[in-house]
Structure formats: structure tokens, C-alpha cells
Short mmCIF file of C-alpha atoms and ligand atoms in Angstrom, two decimals:
data_model
loop_
_atom_site.label_atom_id
_atom_site.label_comp_id
_atom_site.label_asym_id
_atom_site.label_seq_id
_atom_site.Cartn_x
_atom_site.Cartn_y
_atom_site.Cartn_z
CA UNK A 1 -7.67 0.72 -40.72
CA UNK A 2 -7.40 4.05 -38.91
CA UNK A 3 -6.03 4.03 -35.36
CA UNK A 4 -5.79 6.90 -32.92
CA UNK A 5 -2.30 6.01 -31.79
CA UNK A 6 0.42 3.77 -33.12
CA UNK A 7 3.32 2.87 -30.85
CA UNK A 8 5.84 1.76 -33.41
CA UNK A 9 9.15 -0.05 -33.37
CA UNK A 10 9.24 -0.97 -29.69
CA UNK A 11 9.81 -4.20 -27.81
CA UNK A 12 6.56 -5.42 -26.29
CA UNK A 13 6.60 -7.10 -22.88
CA UNK A 14 2.97 -8.06 -22.64
CA UNK A 15 2.58 -8.63 -18.88
CA UNK A 16 1.95 -12.39 -18.98
CA UNK A 17 5.56 -13.41 -18.42
CA UNK A 18 6.16 -14.46 -22.03
CA UNK A 19 9.43 -13.32 -23.64
CA UNK A 20 9.72 -9.84 -25.20
CA UNK A 21 8.99 -9.46 -28.90
CA UNK A 22 9.36 -6.70 -31.45
CA UNK A 23 5.85 -5.41 -32.14
CA UNK A 24 3.79 -2.35 -32.92
CA UNK A 25 0.72 -1.54 -30.87
CA UNK A 26 -2.27 0.27 -32.39
CA UNK A 27 -4.83 1.95 -30.13
CA UNK A 28 -8.37 3.02 -30.96
CA UNK A 29 -10.32 4.91 -28.32
CA UNK A 30 -9.33 3.44 -24.96
CA UNK A 31 -8.73 -0.07 -26.29
CA UNK A 32 -5.80 -1.87 -27.85
CA UNK A 33 -6.92 -2.46 -31.44
CA UNK A 34 -4.09 -4.56 -32.81
CA UNK A 35 -0.78 -5.88 -31.68
CA UNK A 36 1.71 -6.73 -34.42
CA UNK A 37 1.62 -8.05 -37.10
CA UNK A 38 -0.27 -5.00 -38.26
CA UNK A 39 -2.49 -5.38 -41.30
CA UNK A 40 -1.31 -3.39 -44.30
CA UNK A 41 -2.32 0.23 -44.49
CA UNK A 42 -2.69 1.06 -40.81
CA UNK A 43 -2.87 4.79 -40.39
CA UNK A 44 -2.75 6.58 -37.07
CA UNK A 45 -3.47 10.12 -35.95
CA UNK A 46 -0.39 9.95 -33.74
CA UNK A 47 2.66 7.77 -34.12
CA UNK A 48 4.97 7.28 -31.18
CA UNK A 49 8.42 6.07 -32.11
CA UNK A 50 9.34 3.43 -29.51
CA UNK A 51 12.65 2.37 -31.04
CA UNK A 52 14.98 1.12 -28.26
CA UNK A 53 12.12 1.29 -25.80
CA UNK A 54 9.99 -1.36 -24.16
CA UNK A 55 6.22 -1.16 -24.29
CA UNK A 56 4.34 -2.70 -21.37
CA UNK A 57 0.85 -2.61 -19.87
CA UNK A 58 0.24 0.30 -17.48
CA UNK A 59 1.46 -0.66 -14.02
CA UNK A 60 -1.03 -1.66 -11.34
CA UNK A 61 -0.14 -0.49 -7.85
CA UNK A 62 -1.88 -2.98 -5.55
CA UNK A 63 -1.38 -1.08 -2.31
CA UNK A 64 -2.12 2.62 -1.89
CA UNK A 65 -3.84 5.02 0.46
CA UNK A 66 -4.86 7.52 -2.23
CA UNK A 67 -8.62 6.84 -1.94
CA UNK A 68 -9.57 10.48 -1.58
CA UNK A 69 -6.77 12.06 -3.60
CA UNK A 70 -9.14 13.34 -6.28
CA UNK A 71 -11.38 14.89 -3.62
CA UNK A 72 -8.58 16.54 -1.64
CA UNK A 73 -6.93 19.92 -2.28
CA UNK A 74 -5.31 20.15 -5.69
CA UNK A 75 -1.67 19.49 -4.82
CA UNK A 76 1.05 17.58 -6.66
CA UNK A 77 0.68 14.55 -4.36
CA UNK A 78 -3.08 14.50 -4.83
CA UNK A 79 -2.95 14.95 -8.59
CA UNK A 80 -2.04 11.37 -9.41
CA UNK A 81 1.20 12.58 -11.02
CA UNK A 82 3.44 10.66 -8.58
CA UNK A 83 1.75 7.47 -9.84
CA UNK A 84 1.52 8.35 -13.52
CA UNK A 85 5.12 9.53 -13.79
CA UNK A 86 6.35 6.10 -12.74
CA UNK A 87 4.00 4.30 -15.10
CA UNK A 88 1.21 3.45 -12.67
CA UNK A 89 -2.18 3.68 -14.38
CA UNK A 90 -4.34 1.77 -11.87
CA UNK A 91 -4.42 2.07 -8.10
CA UNK A 92 -5.88 -0.41 -5.62
CA UNK A 93 -7.05 1.66 -2.66
CA UNK A 94 -8.77 0.98 0.65
CA UNK A 95 -5.79 -0.81 2.17
CA UNK A 96 -4.74 -1.56 5.74
CA UNK A 97 -8.34 -1.41 6.95
CA UNK A 98 -8.84 2.22 5.89
CA UNK A 99 -11.44 3.15 3.30
CA UNK A 100 -13.64 6.25 3.09
CA UNK A 101 -16.78 4.04 3.04
CA UNK A 102 -19.02 2.60 4.34
CA UNK A 103 -18.87 5.14 7.15
CA UNK A 104 -22.04 6.43 8.84
CA UNK A 105 -22.43 10.21 9.29
CA UNK A 106 -22.25 9.93 13.07
CA UNK A 107 -18.98 8.08 12.89
CA UNK A 108 -17.57 10.43 10.26
CA UNK A 109 -18.31 13.41 12.53
CA UNK A 110 -16.90 11.99 15.71
CA UNK A 111 -14.11 9.73 14.54
CA UNK A 112 -13.07 11.09 11.20
CA UNK A 113 -9.76 12.29 12.68
CA UNK A 114 -8.37 8.79 12.55
CA UNK A 115 -9.08 8.44 8.86
CA UNK A 116 -7.79 11.93 8.19
CA UNK A 117 -4.56 11.00 9.95
CA UNK A 118 -4.35 7.82 7.90
CA UNK A 119 -5.51 9.15 4.56
CA UNK A 120 -4.42 12.75 4.48
CA UNK A 121 -5.94 16.20 4.70
CA UNK A 122 -9.24 16.58 2.91
CA UNK A 123 -10.26 12.96 3.45
CA UNK A 124 -14.02 12.60 3.20
CA UNK A 125 -16.34 9.79 4.14
CA UNK A 126 -19.24 8.16 2.38
CA UNK A 127 -22.17 6.01 3.40
CA UNK A 128 -21.61 3.56 0.54
CA UNK A 129 -19.79 2.86 -2.71
CA UNK A 130 -22.29 4.68 -4.99
CA UNK A 131 -21.85 7.89 -2.95
CA UNK A 132 -18.07 7.54 -3.17
CA UNK A 133 -18.22 6.87 -6.91
CA UNK A 134 -20.53 9.86 -7.48
CA UNK A 135 -18.10 12.16 -5.66
CA UNK A 136 -15.16 10.85 -7.70
CA UNK A 137 -17.05 11.33 -10.93
CA UNK A 138 -17.32 15.06 -10.26
CA UNK A 139 -13.55 15.43 -10.37
CA UNK A 140 -10.94 14.62 -12.97
CA UNK A 141 -9.22 11.36 -12.07
CA UNK A 142 -5.57 10.65 -12.76
CA UNK A 143 -5.09 6.90 -12.56
CA UNK A 144 -7.93 4.38 -12.36
CA UNK A 145 -9.13 3.47 -8.87
CA UNK A 146 -10.12 0.01 -7.68
CA UNK A 147 -11.30 0.22 -4.07
CA UNK A 148 -11.22 -2.37 -1.31
CA UNK A 149 -13.58 -2.03 1.64
CA UNK A 150 -11.62 -1.32 4.82
CA UNK A 151 -12.44 -3.50 7.78
CA UNK A 152 -11.66 -0.51 10.02
CA UNK A 153 -14.45 1.46 8.34
CA UNK A 154 -16.89 -1.45 8.73
CA UNK A 155 -15.98 -1.91 12.40
CA UNK A 156 -16.02 1.73 13.40
CA UNK A 157 -19.53 2.06 12.02
CA UNK A 158 -20.84 -1.13 13.61
CA UNK A 159 -18.87 -1.25 16.88
CA UNK A 160 -17.08 2.07 17.40
CA UNK A 161 -13.54 2.39 18.70
CA UNK A 162 -13.73 0.17 21.75
CA UNK A 163 -11.36 -2.72 22.38
CA UNK A 164 -13.96 -5.44 22.66
CA UNK A 165 -15.38 -8.43 20.84
CA UNK A 166 -18.23 -7.58 18.46
CA UNK A 167 -21.68 -8.98 19.25
CA UNK A 168 -23.43 -11.39 16.90
CA UNK A 169 -25.65 -8.54 15.70
CA UNK A 170 -22.67 -6.27 15.07
CA UNK A 171 -20.89 -8.96 13.07
CA UNK A 172 -24.05 -9.44 11.03
CA UNK A 173 -24.17 -5.67 10.43
CA UNK A 174 -20.55 -5.67 9.21
CA UNK A 175 -21.21 -8.66 6.95
CA UNK A 176 -24.25 -6.94 5.43
CA UNK A 177 -22.31 -3.74 4.82
CA UNK A 178 -19.48 -5.71 3.19
CA UNK A 179 -21.94 -7.70 1.11
CA UNK A 180 -23.43 -4.45 -0.19
CA UNK A 181 -20.00 -2.92 -0.90
CA UNK A 182 -18.98 -5.99 -2.92
CA UNK A 183 -22.27 -6.02 -4.81
CA UNK A 184 -21.60 -2.37 -5.64
CA UNK A 185 -18.23 -3.13 -7.19
CA UNK A 186 -15.61 -3.33 -4.43
CA UNK A 187 -12.67 -5.59 -5.17
CA UNK A 188 -12.19 -7.13 -1.72
CA UNK A 189 -11.65 -6.26 1.92
CA UNK A 190 -8.52 -5.17 3.79
CA UNK A 191 -7.61 -5.35 7.45
CA UNK A 192 -5.10 -3.22 9.33
CA UNK A 193 -4.48 -5.34 12.40
CA UNK A 194 -2.08 -2.88 14.01
CA UNK A 195 -4.53 0.02 13.67
CA UNK A 196 -7.61 0.80 15.73
CA UNK A 197 -10.34 -0.30 15.41
CA UNK A 198 -9.38 -3.13 13.00
CA UNK A 199 -6.84 -4.40 15.58
CA UNK A 200 -9.56 -5.07 18.15
CA UNK A 201 -11.10 -7.81 15.99
CA UNK A 202 -10.38 -11.41 16.95
CA UNK A 203 -9.67 -13.88 14.14
CA UNK A 204 -13.24 -15.28 14.20
CA UNK A 205 -14.70 -11.89 13.28
CA UNK A 206 -12.48 -11.69 10.22
CA UNK A 207 -13.35 -15.25 9.27
CA UNK A 208 -17.05 -14.30 9.31
CA UNK A 209 -16.35 -11.42 6.92
CA UNK A 210 -14.05 -13.59 4.79
CA UNK A 211 -16.97 -15.93 4.13
CA UNK A 212 -18.79 -12.97 2.54
CA UNK A 213 -15.71 -12.27 0.39
CA UNK A 214 -15.49 -15.90 -0.67
CA UNK A 215 -19.13 -15.87 -1.71
CA UNK A 216 -18.41 -12.92 -4.01
CA UNK A 217 -15.18 -14.43 -5.33
CA UNK A 218 -13.17 -11.49 -3.93
CA UNK A 219 -9.94 -11.46 -1.96
CA UNK A 220 -8.81 -10.63 1.56
CA UNK A 221 -5.78 -8.36 1.97
CA UNK A 222 -4.12 -7.87 5.32
CA UNK A 223 -1.67 -5.64 7.09
CA UNK A 224 -0.92 -8.35 9.61
CA UNK A 225 -0.89 -8.06 13.40
CA UNK A 226 2.88 -8.22 13.51
CA UNK A 227 5.72 -7.79 11.01
CA UNK A 228 8.58 -8.23 13.47
CA UNK A 229 9.37 -10.94 16.01
CA UNK A 230 5.84 -12.39 15.90
CA UNK A 231 5.48 -12.34 12.14
CA UNK A 232 5.14 -16.15 11.96
CA UNK A 233 2.06 -16.11 14.19
CA UNK A 234 0.66 -13.24 12.14
CA UNK A 235 1.11 -15.23 8.92
CA UNK A 236 -0.55 -18.23 10.58
CA UNK A 237 -3.57 -16.08 11.41
CA UNK A 238 -3.84 -14.93 7.78
CA UNK A 239 -3.55 -18.52 6.58
CA UNK A 240 -6.15 -19.69 9.06
CA UNK A 241 -8.60 -17.07 7.77
CA UNK A 242 -8.02 -18.38 4.24
CA UNK A 243 -8.43 -21.99 5.32
CA UNK A 244 -11.60 -21.41 7.34
CA UNK A 245 -13.37 -19.36 4.69
CA UNK A 246 -11.86 -20.36 1.35
CA UNK A 247 -10.95 -16.75 0.58
CA UNK A 248 -7.79 -15.88 -1.39
CA UNK A 249 -5.36 -14.20 1.04
CA UNK A 250 -3.03 -11.36 0.08
CA UNK A 251 -0.36 -10.47 2.63
CA UNK A 252 0.17 -6.73 2.27
CA UNK A 253 3.63 -5.14 2.11
CA UNK A 254 5.35 -8.24 3.41
CA UNK A 255 8.44 -7.43 5.44
CA UNK A 256 10.53 -8.46 8.42
CA UNK A 257 11.16 -5.56 10.78
CA UNK A 258 13.84 -5.19 13.46
CA UNK A 259 17.55 -5.95 13.26
CA UNK A 260 17.43 -9.24 15.26
CA UNK A 261 14.78 -10.50 12.79
CA UNK A 262 16.81 -9.77 9.69
CA UNK A 263 17.13 -12.80 7.42
CA UNK A 264 13.89 -14.30 8.71
CA UNK A 265 12.17 -13.75 5.33
CA UNK A 266 13.61 -17.12 4.28
CA UNK A 267 11.34 -18.70 6.90
CA UNK A 268 8.29 -16.51 6.25
CA UNK A 269 8.41 -17.25 2.52
CA UNK A 270 8.79 -20.97 3.20
CA UNK A 271 5.74 -20.79 5.44
CA UNK A 272 3.75 -19.12 2.66
CA UNK A 273 5.07 -21.56 0.03
CA UNK A 274 4.12 -24.60 2.06
CA UNK A 275 0.60 -23.26 2.67
CA UNK A 276 0.35 -22.70 -1.06
CA UNK A 277 1.59 -26.21 -1.75
CA UNK A 278 -1.14 -27.42 0.61
CA UNK A 279 -3.76 -25.84 -1.66
CA UNK A 280 -4.26 -22.46 0.00
CA UNK A 281 -4.59 -19.45 -2.31
CA UNK A 282 -2.12 -17.09 -0.65
CA UNK A 283 0.16 -14.46 -2.19
CA UNK A 284 1.83 -11.22 -1.16
CA UNK A 285 2.98 -7.78 -2.17
CA UNK A 286 6.02 -5.70 -1.30
CA UNK A 287 7.52 -2.23 -1.71
CA UNK A 288 11.20 -1.92 -2.63
CA UNK A 289 12.55 -0.01 0.39
CA UNK A 290 14.22 -0.84 3.70
CA UNK A 291 12.12 1.75 5.56
CA UNK A 292 8.43 1.58 6.39
CA UNK A 293 6.10 4.47 7.16
CA UNK A 294 3.07 4.81 9.37
CA UNK A 295 1.52 6.94 12.09
CA UNK A 296 3.71 7.51 15.14
CA UNK A 297 0.70 6.31 17.12
CA UNK A 298 1.08 2.83 15.60
CA UNK A 299 4.30 2.37 17.62
CA UNK A 300 2.32 2.67 20.86
CA UNK A 301 0.67 -0.16 22.81
CA UNK A 302 -2.81 -1.36 22.01
CA UNK A 303 -4.38 -0.29 25.33
CA UNK A 304 -3.60 3.34 24.56
CA UNK A 305 -5.76 3.18 21.44
CA UNK A 306 -8.86 1.76 23.16
CA UNK A 307 -11.67 4.26 22.63
CA UNK A 308 -10.01 6.17 19.80
CA UNK A 309 -7.84 9.23 19.59
CA UNK A 310 -9.19 10.83 22.78
CA UNK A 311 -7.16 8.33 24.80
CA UNK A 312 -3.95 9.82 23.46
CA UNK A 313 -4.30 12.72 25.90
CA UNK A 314 -3.42 10.21 28.64
CA UNK A 315 0.16 10.53 27.41
CA UNK A 316 0.39 13.76 29.41
CA UNK A 317 0.45 11.63 32.58
CA UNK A 318 3.79 10.28 33.79
CA UNK A 319 2.31 6.93 34.80
CA UNK A 320 1.04 6.42 31.27
CA UNK A 321 4.46 7.22 29.84
CA UNK A 322 6.10 4.81 32.25
CA UNK A 323 3.66 2.09 31.24
CA UNK A 324 4.38 2.75 27.55
CA UNK A 325 8.12 2.64 28.27
CA UNK A 326 7.83 -0.67 30.13
CA UNK A 327 5.73 -2.23 27.40
CA UNK A 328 7.97 -0.99 24.58
CA UNK A 329 10.95 -2.61 26.35
CA UNK A 330 9.26 -5.99 26.37
CA UNK A 331 7.71 -5.69 22.90
CA UNK A 332 10.62 -7.56 21.32
CA UNK A 333 12.69 -6.21 18.47
CA UNK A 334 10.75 -4.31 15.82
CA UNK A 335 8.99 -1.04 15.20
CA UNK A 336 7.11 -1.16 18.51
CA UNK A 337 10.26 -1.31 20.59
CA UNK A 338 12.00 1.32 18.47
CA UNK A 339 10.73 4.04 20.80
CA UNK A 340 13.11 2.76 23.46
CA UNK A 341 15.75 0.68 21.71
CA UNK A 342 16.21 2.39 18.34
CA UNK A 343 14.72 5.90 18.35
CA UNK A 344 17.37 6.97 15.85
CA UNK A 345 15.57 4.78 13.24
CA UNK A 346 12.28 6.69 13.70
CA UNK A 347 12.19 9.80 11.52
CA UNK A 348 9.33 12.31 11.53
CA UNK A 349 7.85 12.52 8.03
CA UNK A 350 4.86 14.77 8.67
CA UNK A 351 4.09 16.93 11.69
CA UNK A 352 1.60 19.64 10.77
CA UNK A 353 2.43 21.69 13.88
CA UNK A 354 6.20 21.30 13.53
CA UNK A 355 7.28 21.18 9.89
CA UNK A 356 10.82 22.02 11.06
CA UNK A 357 11.04 18.55 12.65
CA UNK A 358 10.31 16.70 9.40
CA UNK A 359 13.30 14.67 8.29
CA UNK A 360 14.68 14.42 11.86
CA UNK A 361 14.80 11.34 14.08
CA UNK A 362 13.36 11.10 17.59
CA UNK A 363 16.94 10.90 18.90
CA UNK A 364 17.92 14.12 17.14
CA UNK A 365 14.82 15.95 18.27
CA UNK A 366 15.21 14.81 21.90
CA UNK A 367 18.78 16.09 21.91
CA UNK A 368 21.48 15.16 24.42
CA UNK A 369 19.40 15.82 27.51
CA UNK A 370 15.98 14.73 26.32
CA UNK A 371 14.34 11.34 26.16
CA UNK A 372 13.14 10.22 22.70
CA UNK A 373 10.06 8.49 24.13
CA UNK A 374 9.03 11.72 25.89
CA UNK A 375 9.57 13.54 22.61
CA UNK A 376 7.27 11.07 20.85
CA UNK A 377 4.61 11.48 23.56
CA UNK A 378 4.78 15.29 23.41
CA UNK A 379 4.38 15.27 19.65
CA UNK A 380 1.40 12.90 19.77
CA UNK A 381 -0.45 14.80 22.49
CA UNK A 382 -0.26 17.90 20.35
CA UNK A 383 -1.13 16.10 17.10
CA UNK A 384 -2.12 12.41 17.00
CA UNK A 385 -1.70 12.49 13.21
CA UNK A 386 2.12 12.73 13.25
CA UNK A 387 3.60 10.37 10.63
CA UNK A 388 6.96 8.62 10.75
CA UNK A 389 9.40 6.71 8.55
CA UNK A 390 11.05 3.77 10.32
CA UNK A 391 14.39 2.46 9.03
CA UNK A 392 14.35 -1.10 10.35
CA UNK A 393 14.55 -3.49 7.42
CA UNK A 394 17.33 -5.29 5.66
CA UNK A 395 18.12 -5.09 1.95
CA UNK A 396 18.55 -8.88 1.60
CA UNK A 397 15.06 -9.49 2.96
CA UNK A 398 13.51 -6.85 0.70
CA UNK A 399 15.28 -8.33 -2.33
CA UNK A 400 14.34 -11.92 -1.47
CA UNK A 401 10.66 -11.02 -0.98
CA UNK A 402 10.52 -8.93 -4.17
CA UNK A 403 12.03 -11.74 -6.25
CA UNK A 404 9.63 -14.37 -4.86
CA UNK A 405 7.26 -15.64 -7.59
CA UNK A 406 4.14 -14.93 -5.49
CA UNK A 407 5.09 -11.30 -4.82
CA UNK A 408 3.63 -8.37 -6.72
CA UNK A 409 4.50 -4.70 -6.27
CA UNK A 410 2.53 -2.23 -4.15
CA UNK A 411 3.96 1.13 -3.18
CA UNK A 412 1.95 1.72 0.04
CA UNK A 413 2.04 5.38 -0.98
CA UNK A 414 -0.23 7.81 0.80
CA UNK A 415 -1.29 11.42 0.68
CA UNK A 416 0.53 12.74 3.70
CA UNK A 417 2.22 16.11 3.48
CA UNK A 418 5.63 16.95 4.87
CA UNK A 419 8.44 14.70 3.71
CA UNK A 420 6.51 11.50 2.94
CA UNK A 421 8.10 8.16 2.15
CA UNK A 422 9.63 8.22 -1.38
CA UNK A 423 7.74 5.02 -2.26
CA UNK A 424 4.78 7.20 -3.29
CA UNK A 425 6.69 8.51 -6.30
CA UNK A 426 9.47 5.98 -6.81
CA UNK A 427 8.46 2.40 -6.01
CA UNK A 428 7.91 1.13 -9.56
CA UNK A 429 10.81 2.88 -11.25
CA UNK A 430 13.00 1.74 -8.34
CA UNK A 431 12.13 -1.90 -9.00
CA UNK A 432 13.08 -1.44 -12.68
CA UNK A 433 16.27 0.54 -12.06
CA UNK A 434 17.73 -0.73 -8.83
CA UNK A 435 16.44 -4.31 -8.57
CA UNK A 436 16.17 -5.35 -12.23
CA UNK A 437 19.04 -3.49 -13.90
CA UNK A 438 21.56 -2.68 -11.16
CA UNK A 439 21.21 -5.65 -8.80
CA UNK A 440 19.80 -8.23 -11.24
CA UNK A 441 17.53 -9.57 -8.49
CA UNK A 442 14.85 -10.39 -11.06
CA UNK A 443 14.60 -10.04 -14.81
CA UNK A 444 12.64 -7.39 -16.65
CA UNK A 445 9.92 -9.72 -17.97
CA UNK A 446 9.26 -11.05 -14.47
CA UNK A 447 9.27 -7.55 -12.96
CA UNK A 448 6.74 -6.36 -15.55
CA UNK A 449 4.56 -9.42 -14.84
CA UNK A 450 4.61 -8.52 -11.12
CA UNK A 451 3.46 -4.98 -11.97
CA UNK A 452 0.81 -5.80 -14.58
CA UNK A 453 -0.57 -9.24 -15.49
CA UNK A 454 -0.14 -10.82 -12.06
CA UNK A 455 -1.86 -8.07 -10.05
CA UNK A 456 -4.65 -7.73 -12.66
CA UNK A 457 -5.41 -11.41 -12.27
CA UNK A 458 -5.04 -11.40 -8.49
CA UNK A 459 -7.38 -8.44 -7.93
CA UNK A 460 -9.83 -9.23 -10.75
CA UNK A 461 -9.14 -6.29 -13.09
CA UNK A 462 -10.49 -8.23 -16.03
CA UNK A 463 -9.46 -6.10 -19.01
CA UNK A 464 -6.20 -4.57 -17.79
CA UNK A 465 -2.64 -5.67 -17.12
CA UNK A 466 -1.94 -7.43 -20.42
CA UNK A 467 -1.15 -6.12 -23.91
CA UNK A 468 -3.62 -7.91 -26.19
CA UNK A 469 -6.27 -6.94 -28.70
CA UNK A 470 -9.40 -5.67 -26.96
CA UNK A 471 -7.75 -4.88 -23.64
CA UNK A 472 -7.76 -1.36 -22.20
CA UNK A 473 -5.00 0.74 -23.68
CA UNK A 474 -3.23 1.48 -20.40
CA UNK A 475 0.33 1.47 -21.71
CA UNK A 476 3.81 2.47 -20.60
CA UNK A 477 6.82 3.14 -22.82
CA UNK A 478 10.25 3.37 -21.18
CA UNK A 479 13.95 2.89 -21.69
CA UNK A 480 15.12 -0.10 -19.63
CA UNK A 481 18.71 1.18 -19.73
CA UNK A 482 17.97 4.48 -18.03
CA UNK A 483 14.72 4.08 -16.07
CA UNK A 484 15.26 4.76 -12.38
CA UNK A 485 13.62 6.39 -9.37
CA UNK A 486 14.37 9.98 -8.50
CA UNK A 487 12.42 10.11 -5.23
CA UNK A 488 14.59 10.15 -2.10
CA UNK A 489 13.97 10.63 1.61
CA UNK A 490 15.12 14.24 1.16
CA UNK A 491 13.20 14.91 -2.03
CA UNK A 492 10.32 12.42 -1.87
CA UNK A 493 8.28 13.47 -4.89
CA UNK A 494 11.13 13.91 -7.39
CA UNK A 495 10.13 11.95 -10.50
CA UNK A 496 13.53 10.62 -11.59
CA UNK A 497 17.22 11.27 -11.39
CA UNK A 498 17.66 12.31 -14.98
CA UNK A 499 15.12 12.82 -17.72
CA UNK A 500 16.26 11.29 -20.99
CA UNK A 501 15.54 13.78 -23.74
CA UNK A 502 15.46 11.34 -26.61
CA UNK A 503 11.83 10.19 -26.31
CA UNK A 504 10.03 11.65 -29.28
CA UNK A 505 6.56 11.79 -30.66
CA UNK A 506 6.52 11.91 -34.43
CA UNK A 507 3.48 12.86 -36.43
CA UNK A 508 2.68 10.61 -39.36
CU1 LIG B 1 -0.87 0.40 3.72
ZN1 LIG B 2 -0.22 -1.27 5.99
#
């Protein structure tokens, strides 16, 4: 037999959770031809010596905002390198309610700013999945893409940006558009219930759409309405949607935000476990950091977002600022109250008009005589797309969630410029270095399962995520003793702390 590639002498962790074994892996074309024992006389064009290395399936990042990376300007972030360098070979996009389709031309022209803010410069919009796929096919792709349909895209096309209940006809229009997207190969639907216009949907609207998902055997992923002091209610809403429709529910980037809520992940995970024990198909994903990242606008009250970005100009009025201040004070601990009670935890990550402010907190920027909330308002009026990193989580919660058997890994990486969150380039290697090796929060086999076999099964990537004959040859080879993340808040795209020089490719 003649293979294209032989990965020889490594320890295979196959992604299913079974123990490691010494094995060679032969690849022909883009498929795994044989996993040890190799028949006699295997020859390969290239032999990769994997002695002292582990060989695993390519990692599957279940939560990204890189939908239009290949279509955007050719930068390092957009190239796919931040994923590939940490072993990620497949990306699930269209998360948190944002996808570049199905968006009508009218909506793309008038409201595209919101998606550009969420998805990065160069974001483009498409009427349907085939148009999106055709555009992607014109450009070289880095990792594989598996898109979800964003509920925000469906709702902005059918309803617009108003804070109101959708009519029966509008719900039918959204259901039809989702039905088409799923028939055309979408992997599920996401909501972003803190972002307009997804946030304006009552539970019943999502249940109607979830029935369409259930019919197609696809899943529902959700950035829930609250991840702080009302996280329990938010989980209950997600569970109710699953119960009413029969759809599998995936809680996106599960976390507990706000110092007074620290430790509460024990309760949230119990809630999820008991729903699961009651027969509900619910699971979750998580990124391995104690800071989140989103648009600065997401820290503002819902009424400000009614009607879309135009409403942001109201922040020039003092009454509006006072109303925001009052509401932030009563929001309860969490990201939404951070504007008034913890502005030092809110750090600007991207501000196109003020790159000098990137890396600085609202408290620092306001200075001794300024007010951080005024600073936030000024920045938003000038540029509603300002992005922030919010340091409001606790390491014990992150560790507990990551180690939970139902949790898989999703970076939540995006395309934003400036000093983006290091999760874009470091989430997977951070799990392997910090949480598996240094902290022993979970073992290597389990971590690999959470990055490969488990997400492939959860999201329906039929031929990926496991090392076995006939599967796609998406493979990663690494040294478990040295693998670690290099990306930091100061240097967010750095691939790794040190590059081992010993990895070698030997010709046969
Ligand atoms: Cu997200
Ligand atoms: Zn999200």
C-alpha cells in the first residue's frame, strides 16, 4: 500500500474518550487510510516522526464569529492561522444570533452596521446559504466552516430592529427562512438574547423556530438572556425551549459573571444535570478564560437598542445618560452593572477611532475627574462598534464548567481588530497547557474528547472528530509536555510561549 502521509511512532488519542495507544496513522488523500496495526509494506510519500508526541483528531471549535473571515481583508486574524496554530481544523460559525445570511439586501444596506460591529470589518451579507457558500468557494479557506443560522439575521429580515412581538406572518417567514437554510446545509440555529434584534424575541417565538430545528434533527445554541444574577432564569428559558420543541439545546459559552455570583456554577450545572436526568438533551460549551468580550453596547439597557444603532445617538442627552445610570445601578451584579459598579473591569479591546485607548479600562480613560459611564457614552456615540473585554469571572467557576462532562470547548473568537480577546488564538492550547497539565482539572483524553469526538457528535459533523479508518484526515500532532497558549491580553495573537524545535519531518 502507498500512502501520502504516515504519522509514525506517536501515541494516538482518538477522540472517543478511549485510552491512548501507540499507533501509526496512514493518510491517503484527505482520508485516514489505516490506523495501526499497519499492513506490511506500507510506503508513504511523507513520514512524520511523532515519537513522544500525541496524535489526535483536528480540534473542532464550536463557537466562533469568523463567518466572513475568508471574505474579509487578508490579515493574520482573518487568515485562519489563529485557529490552525492551536490545532483547530473546523469552526462552527453563526453564533450568538449573528450570521451573514439569510439577510435581505434592504436590511444589509440599512442595518449592516450591527453585523459589521459584531463580525468585524469586511463582513458581507447573503440572501441564502448557497450565495454564502459560492462566495466562500472563491477564496482559499483555512479551517473548515460549519455555519449555524443566526436568529438575529432571521429576525432583522422579517421584523427589523424594533422591540416588539413578531406577528404570526413574520414568525412564519422566519420559520420558512430557517427551514430553507437547514435544507441547504446549516447545522442549527443560534440566538443572542442580549443582542438586538434577537433579544426582542419572546420565548414562544424561539419555540416556533425550534420546532423547525427539531424537524431537521438540528440543534439550538443560545447566548442566554442573562449570565449573571439571573442566569438561573435564563437556563430555565433554554430548557423550556428544548422541552416544548424536542430540540437539543446547547448553552453557549456558559459562565457566571459578577463577583457576588461567583461560585454559582455549582447550582447552574446541577440545574443542567437534573434537566438532563429528566430526559432533556442539553449540553454546553465554555472558553477557558475569566474575562468575556463583547460590544460595549451590550452593557447598555435594552430600551436603548430599540430601533437599532440610530438610537445610540440619544446618549448625547443628559436625561438618557441619567436613565442608563439609574438602570445600571439596579441591574444587579454582572456585566450590565459594571458601567457603574466596576468600570475598572471593562477594558477597551477595539476602538477604531481611538486605537490609543485599546488595552485601557473605562476607569483609566475617565481619569480622576471623569465619570466612566460618561466615557462609555462618549465612545459609543462616536462609534457604536467599540468592543470591550470584561474581567468579571472566577477561576473556580471556569474550571468547574470546563471539567463538567457535558461541556465542550468553544473559543468565542471573533475578527475584531485592536487588542482582541486572546481566546481567538489561545483557547485550545490553554486548555491543554493550563487546565490539563498545570492544574490537572481534567485529563488529556477527556480534554481531547471535548475538543473532537464530542463536538463532532453534538453538531453532526459526521466524518470528523475521531481517528478511524475512512474519517477525514484532520489531524493534530503535539507535545503534551510543552503545549501551551502564547496569546495574552497584551499580545492577543501570539501563537505560543515557546516553540519547541524538536518536531521533525523525515522523508522516507
Ligand atoms: Cu459568541
Ligand atoms: Zn455570545
